[in-house]
CSV table of C-alpha atoms and ligand atoms in Angstrom, one decimal:
chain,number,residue,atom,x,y,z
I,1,UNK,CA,221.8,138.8,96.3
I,2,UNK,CA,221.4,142.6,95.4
I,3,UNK,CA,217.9,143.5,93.7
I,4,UNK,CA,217.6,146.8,92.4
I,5,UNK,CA,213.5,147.7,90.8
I,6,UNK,CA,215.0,150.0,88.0
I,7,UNK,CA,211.3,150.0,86.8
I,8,UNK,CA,207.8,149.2,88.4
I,9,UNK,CA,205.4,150.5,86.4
I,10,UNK,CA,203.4,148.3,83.7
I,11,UNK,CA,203.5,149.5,79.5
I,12,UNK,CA,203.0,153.1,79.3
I,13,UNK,CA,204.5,154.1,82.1
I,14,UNK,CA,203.5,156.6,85.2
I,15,UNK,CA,202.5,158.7,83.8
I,16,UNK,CA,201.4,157.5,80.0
I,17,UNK,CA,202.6,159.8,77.2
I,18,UNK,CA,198.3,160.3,76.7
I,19,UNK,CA,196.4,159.6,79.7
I,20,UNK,CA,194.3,161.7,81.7
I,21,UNK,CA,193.1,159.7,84.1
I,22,UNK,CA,192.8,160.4,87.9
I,23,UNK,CA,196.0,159.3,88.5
I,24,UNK,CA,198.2,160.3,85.4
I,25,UNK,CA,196.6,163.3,85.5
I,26,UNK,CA,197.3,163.8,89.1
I,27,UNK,CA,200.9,162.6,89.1
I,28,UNK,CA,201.5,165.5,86.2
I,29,UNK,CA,200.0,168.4,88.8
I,30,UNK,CA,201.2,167.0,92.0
I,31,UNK,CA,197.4,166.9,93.4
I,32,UNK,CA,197.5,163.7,94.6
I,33,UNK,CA,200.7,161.5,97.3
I,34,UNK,CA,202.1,159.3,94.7
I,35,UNK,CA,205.5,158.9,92.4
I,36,UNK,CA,206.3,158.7,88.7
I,37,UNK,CA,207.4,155.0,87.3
I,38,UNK,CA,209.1,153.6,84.5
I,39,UNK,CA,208.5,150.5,83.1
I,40,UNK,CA,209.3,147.2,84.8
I,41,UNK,CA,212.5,146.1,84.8
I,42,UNK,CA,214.9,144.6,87.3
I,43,UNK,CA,218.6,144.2,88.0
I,44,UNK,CA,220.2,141.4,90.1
I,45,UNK,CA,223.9,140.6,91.4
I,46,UNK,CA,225.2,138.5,93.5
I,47,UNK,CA,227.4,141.3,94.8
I,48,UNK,CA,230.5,140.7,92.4
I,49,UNK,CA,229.4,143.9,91.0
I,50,UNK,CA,227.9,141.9,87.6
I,51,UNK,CA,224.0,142.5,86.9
I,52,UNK,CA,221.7,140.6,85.2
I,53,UNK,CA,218.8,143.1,83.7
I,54,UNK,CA,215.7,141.3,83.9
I,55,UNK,CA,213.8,142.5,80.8
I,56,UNK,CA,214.7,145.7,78.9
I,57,UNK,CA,212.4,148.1,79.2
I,58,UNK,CA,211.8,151.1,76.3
I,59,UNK,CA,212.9,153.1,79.5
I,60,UNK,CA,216.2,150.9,79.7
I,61,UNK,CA,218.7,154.5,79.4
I,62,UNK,CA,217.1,156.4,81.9
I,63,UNK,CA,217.1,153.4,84.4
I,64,UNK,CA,220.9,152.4,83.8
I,65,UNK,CA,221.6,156.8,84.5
I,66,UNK,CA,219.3,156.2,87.4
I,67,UNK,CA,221.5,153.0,88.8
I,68,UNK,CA,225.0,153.9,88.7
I,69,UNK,CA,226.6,150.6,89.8
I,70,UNK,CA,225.4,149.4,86.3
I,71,UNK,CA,227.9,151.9,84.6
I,72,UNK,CA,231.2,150.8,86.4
I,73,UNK,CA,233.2,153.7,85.1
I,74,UNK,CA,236.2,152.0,82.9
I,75,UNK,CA,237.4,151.0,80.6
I,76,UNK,CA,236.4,154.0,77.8
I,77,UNK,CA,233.5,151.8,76.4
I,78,UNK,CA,231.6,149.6,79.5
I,79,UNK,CA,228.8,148.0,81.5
I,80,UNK,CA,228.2,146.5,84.6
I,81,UNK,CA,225.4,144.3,82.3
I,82,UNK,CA,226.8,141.2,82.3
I,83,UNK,CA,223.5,139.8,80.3
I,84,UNK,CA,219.8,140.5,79.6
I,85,UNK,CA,217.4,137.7,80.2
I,86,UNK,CA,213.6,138.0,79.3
I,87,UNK,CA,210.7,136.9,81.1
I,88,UNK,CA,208.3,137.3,77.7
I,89,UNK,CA,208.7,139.3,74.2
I,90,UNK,CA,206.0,142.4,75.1
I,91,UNK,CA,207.3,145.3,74.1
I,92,UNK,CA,207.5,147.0,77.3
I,93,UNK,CA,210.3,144.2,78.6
I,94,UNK,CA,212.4,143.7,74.9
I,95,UNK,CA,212.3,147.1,73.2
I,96,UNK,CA,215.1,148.6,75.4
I,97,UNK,CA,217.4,146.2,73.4
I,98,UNK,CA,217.4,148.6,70.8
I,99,UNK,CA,218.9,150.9,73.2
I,100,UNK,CA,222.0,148.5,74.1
I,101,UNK,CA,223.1,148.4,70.7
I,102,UNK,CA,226.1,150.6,71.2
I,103,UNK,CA,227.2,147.4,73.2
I,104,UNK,CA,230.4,145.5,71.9
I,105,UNK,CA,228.5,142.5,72.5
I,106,UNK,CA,225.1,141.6,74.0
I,107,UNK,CA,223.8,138.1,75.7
I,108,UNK,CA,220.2,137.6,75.9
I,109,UNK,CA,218.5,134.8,77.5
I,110,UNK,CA,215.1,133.4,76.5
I,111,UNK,CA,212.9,131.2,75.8
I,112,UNK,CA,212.2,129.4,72.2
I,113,UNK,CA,208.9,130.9,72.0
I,114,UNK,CA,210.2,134.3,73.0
I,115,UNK,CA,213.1,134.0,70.4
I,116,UNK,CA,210.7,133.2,67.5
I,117,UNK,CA,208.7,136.7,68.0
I,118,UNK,CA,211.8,138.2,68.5
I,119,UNK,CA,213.1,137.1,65.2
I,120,UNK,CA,209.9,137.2,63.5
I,121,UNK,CA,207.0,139.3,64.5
I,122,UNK,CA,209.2,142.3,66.2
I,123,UNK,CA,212.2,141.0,64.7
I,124,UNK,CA,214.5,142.8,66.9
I,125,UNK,CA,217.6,139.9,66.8
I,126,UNK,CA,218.3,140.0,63.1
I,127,UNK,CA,218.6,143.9,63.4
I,128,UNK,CA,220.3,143.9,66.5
I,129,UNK,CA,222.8,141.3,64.9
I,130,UNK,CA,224.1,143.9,62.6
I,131,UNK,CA,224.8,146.3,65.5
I,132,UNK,CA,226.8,144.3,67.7
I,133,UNK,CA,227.8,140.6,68.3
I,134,UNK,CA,224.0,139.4,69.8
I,135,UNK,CA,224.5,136.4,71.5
I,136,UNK,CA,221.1,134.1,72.1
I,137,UNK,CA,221.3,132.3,74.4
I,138,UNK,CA,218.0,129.2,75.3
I,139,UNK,CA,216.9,129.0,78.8
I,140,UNK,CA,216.6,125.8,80.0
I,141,UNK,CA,214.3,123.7,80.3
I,142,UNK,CA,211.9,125.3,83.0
I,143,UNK,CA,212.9,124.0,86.4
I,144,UNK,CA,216.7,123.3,85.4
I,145,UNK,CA,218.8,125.5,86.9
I,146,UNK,CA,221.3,128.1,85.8
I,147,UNK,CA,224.0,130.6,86.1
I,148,UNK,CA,224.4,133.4,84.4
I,149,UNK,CA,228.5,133.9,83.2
I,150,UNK,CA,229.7,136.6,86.0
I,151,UNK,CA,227.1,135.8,88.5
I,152,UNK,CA,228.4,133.3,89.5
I,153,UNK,CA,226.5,133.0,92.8
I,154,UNK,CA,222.9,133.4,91.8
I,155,UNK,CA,221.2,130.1,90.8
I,156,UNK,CA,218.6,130.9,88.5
I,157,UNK,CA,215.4,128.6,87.2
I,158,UNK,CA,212.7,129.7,85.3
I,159,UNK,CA,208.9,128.8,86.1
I,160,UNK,CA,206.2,128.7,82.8
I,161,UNK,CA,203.8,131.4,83.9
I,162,UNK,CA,199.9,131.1,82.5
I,163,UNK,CA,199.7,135.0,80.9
I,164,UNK,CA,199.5,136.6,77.5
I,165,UNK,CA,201.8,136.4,74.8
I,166,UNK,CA,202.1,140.0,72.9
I,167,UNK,CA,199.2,140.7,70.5
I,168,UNK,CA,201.5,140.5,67.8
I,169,UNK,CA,202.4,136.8,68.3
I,170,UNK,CA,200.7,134.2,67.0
I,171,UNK,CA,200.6,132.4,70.2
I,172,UNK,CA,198.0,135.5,71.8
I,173,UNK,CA,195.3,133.0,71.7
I,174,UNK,CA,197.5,130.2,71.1
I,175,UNK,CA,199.5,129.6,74.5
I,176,UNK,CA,202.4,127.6,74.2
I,177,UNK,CA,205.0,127.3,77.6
I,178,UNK,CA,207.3,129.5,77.7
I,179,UNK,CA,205.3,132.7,76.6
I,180,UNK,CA,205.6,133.8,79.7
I,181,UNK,CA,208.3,133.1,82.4
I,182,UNK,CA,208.6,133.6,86.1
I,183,UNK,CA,212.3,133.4,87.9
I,184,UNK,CA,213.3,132.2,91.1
I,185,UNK,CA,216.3,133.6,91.7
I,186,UNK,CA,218.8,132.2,94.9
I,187,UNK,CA,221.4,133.4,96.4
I,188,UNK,CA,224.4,130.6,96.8
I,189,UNK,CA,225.4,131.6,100.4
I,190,UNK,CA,222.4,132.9,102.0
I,191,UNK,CA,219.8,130.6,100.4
I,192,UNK,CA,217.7,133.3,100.2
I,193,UNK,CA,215.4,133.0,96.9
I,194,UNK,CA,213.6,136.0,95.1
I,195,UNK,CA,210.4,135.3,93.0
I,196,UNK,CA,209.6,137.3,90.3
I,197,UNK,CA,206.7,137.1,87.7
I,198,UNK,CA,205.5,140.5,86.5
I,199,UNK,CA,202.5,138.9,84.2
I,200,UNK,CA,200.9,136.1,85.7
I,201,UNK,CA,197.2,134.8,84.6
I,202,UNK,CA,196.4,132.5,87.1
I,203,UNK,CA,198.0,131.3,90.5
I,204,UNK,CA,198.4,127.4,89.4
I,205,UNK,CA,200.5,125.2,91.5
I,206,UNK,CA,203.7,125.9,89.9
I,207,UNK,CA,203.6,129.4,91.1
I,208,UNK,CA,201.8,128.5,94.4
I,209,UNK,CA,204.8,126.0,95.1
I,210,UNK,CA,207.3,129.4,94.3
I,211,UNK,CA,205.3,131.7,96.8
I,212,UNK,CA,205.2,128.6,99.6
I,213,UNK,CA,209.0,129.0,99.6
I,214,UNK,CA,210.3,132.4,98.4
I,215,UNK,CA,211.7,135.3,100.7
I,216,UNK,CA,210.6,137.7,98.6
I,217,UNK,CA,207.7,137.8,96.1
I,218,UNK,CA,208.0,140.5,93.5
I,219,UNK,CA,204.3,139.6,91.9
I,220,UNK,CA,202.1,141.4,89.0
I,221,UNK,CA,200.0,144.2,90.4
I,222,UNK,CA,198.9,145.6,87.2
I,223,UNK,CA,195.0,146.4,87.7
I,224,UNK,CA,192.8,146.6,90.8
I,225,UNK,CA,189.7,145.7,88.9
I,226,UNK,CA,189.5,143.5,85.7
I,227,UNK,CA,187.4,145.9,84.2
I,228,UNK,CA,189.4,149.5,85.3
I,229,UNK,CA,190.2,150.6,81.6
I,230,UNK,CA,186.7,150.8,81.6
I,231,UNK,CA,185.8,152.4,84.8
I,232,UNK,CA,188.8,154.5,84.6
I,233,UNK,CA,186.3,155.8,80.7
I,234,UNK,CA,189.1,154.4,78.8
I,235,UNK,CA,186.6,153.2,75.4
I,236,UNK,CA,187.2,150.0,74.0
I,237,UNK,CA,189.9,148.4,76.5
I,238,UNK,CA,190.4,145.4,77.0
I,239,UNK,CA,190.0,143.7,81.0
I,240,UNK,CA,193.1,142.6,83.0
I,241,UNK,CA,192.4,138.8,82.4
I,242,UNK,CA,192.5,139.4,78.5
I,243,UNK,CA,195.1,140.4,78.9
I,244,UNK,CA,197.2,138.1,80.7
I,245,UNK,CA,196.9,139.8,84.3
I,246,UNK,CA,195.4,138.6,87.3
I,247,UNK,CA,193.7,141.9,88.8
I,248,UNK,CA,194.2,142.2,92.5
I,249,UNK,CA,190.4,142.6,93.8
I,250,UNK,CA,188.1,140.6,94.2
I,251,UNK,CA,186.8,136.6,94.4
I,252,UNK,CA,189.9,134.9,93.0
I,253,UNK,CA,191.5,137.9,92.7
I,254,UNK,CA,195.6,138.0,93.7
I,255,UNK,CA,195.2,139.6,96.9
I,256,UNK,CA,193.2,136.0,97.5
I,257,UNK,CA,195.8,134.2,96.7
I,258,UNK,CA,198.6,136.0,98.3
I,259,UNK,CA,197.1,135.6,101.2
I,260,UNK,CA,197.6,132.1,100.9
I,261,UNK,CA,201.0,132.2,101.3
I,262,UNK,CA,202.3,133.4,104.7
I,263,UNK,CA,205.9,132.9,104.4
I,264,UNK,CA,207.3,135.8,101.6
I,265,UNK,CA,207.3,139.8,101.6
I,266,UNK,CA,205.4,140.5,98.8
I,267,UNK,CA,205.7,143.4,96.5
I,268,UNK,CA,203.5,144.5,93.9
I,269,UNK,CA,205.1,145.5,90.1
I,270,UNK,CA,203.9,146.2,86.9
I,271,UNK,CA,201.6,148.9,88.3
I,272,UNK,CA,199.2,150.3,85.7
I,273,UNK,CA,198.6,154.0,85.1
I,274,UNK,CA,195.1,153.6,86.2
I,275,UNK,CA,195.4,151.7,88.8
I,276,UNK,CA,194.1,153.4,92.3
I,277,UNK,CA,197.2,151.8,94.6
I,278,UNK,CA,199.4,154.6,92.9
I,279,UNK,CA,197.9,157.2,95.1
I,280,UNK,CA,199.1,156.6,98.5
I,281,UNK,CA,196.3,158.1,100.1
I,282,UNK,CA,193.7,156.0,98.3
I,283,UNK,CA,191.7,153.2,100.2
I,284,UNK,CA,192.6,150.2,98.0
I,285,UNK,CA,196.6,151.3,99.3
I,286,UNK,CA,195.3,151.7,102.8
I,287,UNK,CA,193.7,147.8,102.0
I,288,UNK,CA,196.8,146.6,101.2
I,289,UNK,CA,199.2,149.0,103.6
I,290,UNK,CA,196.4,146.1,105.8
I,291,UNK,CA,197.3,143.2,104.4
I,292,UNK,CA,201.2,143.6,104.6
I,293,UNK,CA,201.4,144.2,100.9
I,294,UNK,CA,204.1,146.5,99.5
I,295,UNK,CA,204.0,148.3,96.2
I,296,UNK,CA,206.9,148.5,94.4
I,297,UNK,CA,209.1,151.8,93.0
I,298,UNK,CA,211.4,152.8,90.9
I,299,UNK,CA,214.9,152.9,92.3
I,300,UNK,CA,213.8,150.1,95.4
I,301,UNK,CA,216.6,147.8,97.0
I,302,UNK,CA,216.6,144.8,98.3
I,303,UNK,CA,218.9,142.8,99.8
I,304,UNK,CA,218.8,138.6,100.5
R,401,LIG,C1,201.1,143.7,79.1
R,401,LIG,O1,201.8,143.6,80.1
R,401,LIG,O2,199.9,143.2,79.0
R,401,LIG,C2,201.6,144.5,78.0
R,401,LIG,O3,202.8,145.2,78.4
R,401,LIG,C3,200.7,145.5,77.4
R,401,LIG,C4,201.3,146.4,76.4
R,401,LIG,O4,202.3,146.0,75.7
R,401,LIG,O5,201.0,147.6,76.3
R,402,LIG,MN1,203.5,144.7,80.4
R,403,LIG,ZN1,196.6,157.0,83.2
């Protein structure tokens, strides 16, 4: 299996169109060791040079210029995207379908939940449909597995993560499964399994039973501290546990629980703006530079 991050960074981006904080501001005047991110987004193969884009992120065309085994060359019109699959309907993972729709023909995989906001409150199916032929496709029932038509050698299963759905959904203080997904992703041959859950809420024993048995844990890092939009002088933010993330510090905290779990490599993703691990030279990176944690960037391979 072939992972490429095409995106690490959580909605907004490194740095956000409108922030000034330490980081953002120091990305923007190189004063501080660090590196600009997109939003998170992944692509996976199982080396027969087909990729399945794990969410589309807003910043979907500059990651497919960035990754040029996704754009194969030929025919005149093509893509090395075989289909899109969606781990939740926020709009930093769906809105970079709008910028597939010069597609022939696009399959997207999700969940009920995720199709009804996607027809509904950001109704981006019905206007996709009249672009090109959008095909919809249900994910199984969590824990069934999968394959993806062209990858033929990844077996895929979903996992029903406790998050956030989007604030427009009328499931944000209303959880249904399904809002939010993890995948497990394994490799045929190798048996080597990838877990990947960019917003997770709480380590329950679903996800503890993933992280006992992956290779590699690609895992939410969005905030250090649940309150950083604050301390960062962001006014009237809402904490990481509001909204769906776990923050890393602390009693509880997903550095706790990682540590837990001695078998994968784990990586950090969805990487706020504010969040002090972005600057290399900081002491919460040295912390987890410590604990054998990785943070991940934009344009990172791995191979299992
Ligand atoms: C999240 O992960 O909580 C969302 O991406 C936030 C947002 O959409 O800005
Ligand atoms: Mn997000
Ligand atoms: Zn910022």
């Amino acid at each position: 299996m072939l992972v490429h991050v095409l995106g690490s960074a959580a909605g907004g981006g490194f740095p956000q169109w409108n922030c000034n904080c330490a980081n953002c501001a120091g990305v923007r005047t190189g004063s501080i060791r660090t590196k600009a991110r997109t939003q998170s987004s992944l692509a996976l193969s199982d080396g027969g040079g087909r990729w399945l884009l794990v969410n589309a992120s807003p910043d979907v065309r500059a990651q497919i210029a960035a990754c040029p085994v996704l754009q194969p060359g030929t025919p005149v019109r093509a893509t090395g995207i075989a289909a899109v699959l969606l781990m939740d309907a926020q709009i930093d993972h769906v809105t970079g379908l709008l910028s597939l729709r010069e597609g022939r023909a696009l399959t997207v995989l999700c969940s009920a939940p995720v199709r009804e906001d996607l027809s509904v409150g950001l109704p981006l199916f019905p206007v996709l449909g009249h672009y090109l032929d959008l095909n919809v496709v249900p994910l199984p029932d969590h824990g069934t597995a999968f394959v993806v038509a062209g990858i033929p050698r990844l077996r895929l299963r979903t996992v029903a993560l406790a998050s956030k759905a989007p604030p427009y959904s009328p499931h944000r203080d209303d959880p249904h499964p399904g809002d939010n997904l993890g995948l497990v992703a394994e490799d045929a041959v190798s048996g080597r399994r990838l877990f990947y859950a960019p917003g997770l809420g709480a380590v329950d024993g679903a996800v503890a039973h993933e992280l006992a048995q992956a290779d590699i844990a690609l895992i939410d890092g969005t905030c250090w501290h649940d309150d950083e939009l604050a301390r960062a002088g962001i006014t009237g933010p809402k904490r990481a546990r509001q909204m769906g993330h776990l923050p890393l510090a602390g009693a509880g905290g997903m550095l706790e629980q990682l540590a837990r779990f001695p078998r994968p490599r784990k990586i950090l993703i969805h990487i706020n703006n504010t969040n002090p691990i972005l600057d290399e030279d900081s002491p919460e990176r040295r912390e987890l530079d410590r604990l054998g944690i990785e943070v991940a960037e934009d344009g990172m391979e791995l191979a299992l």
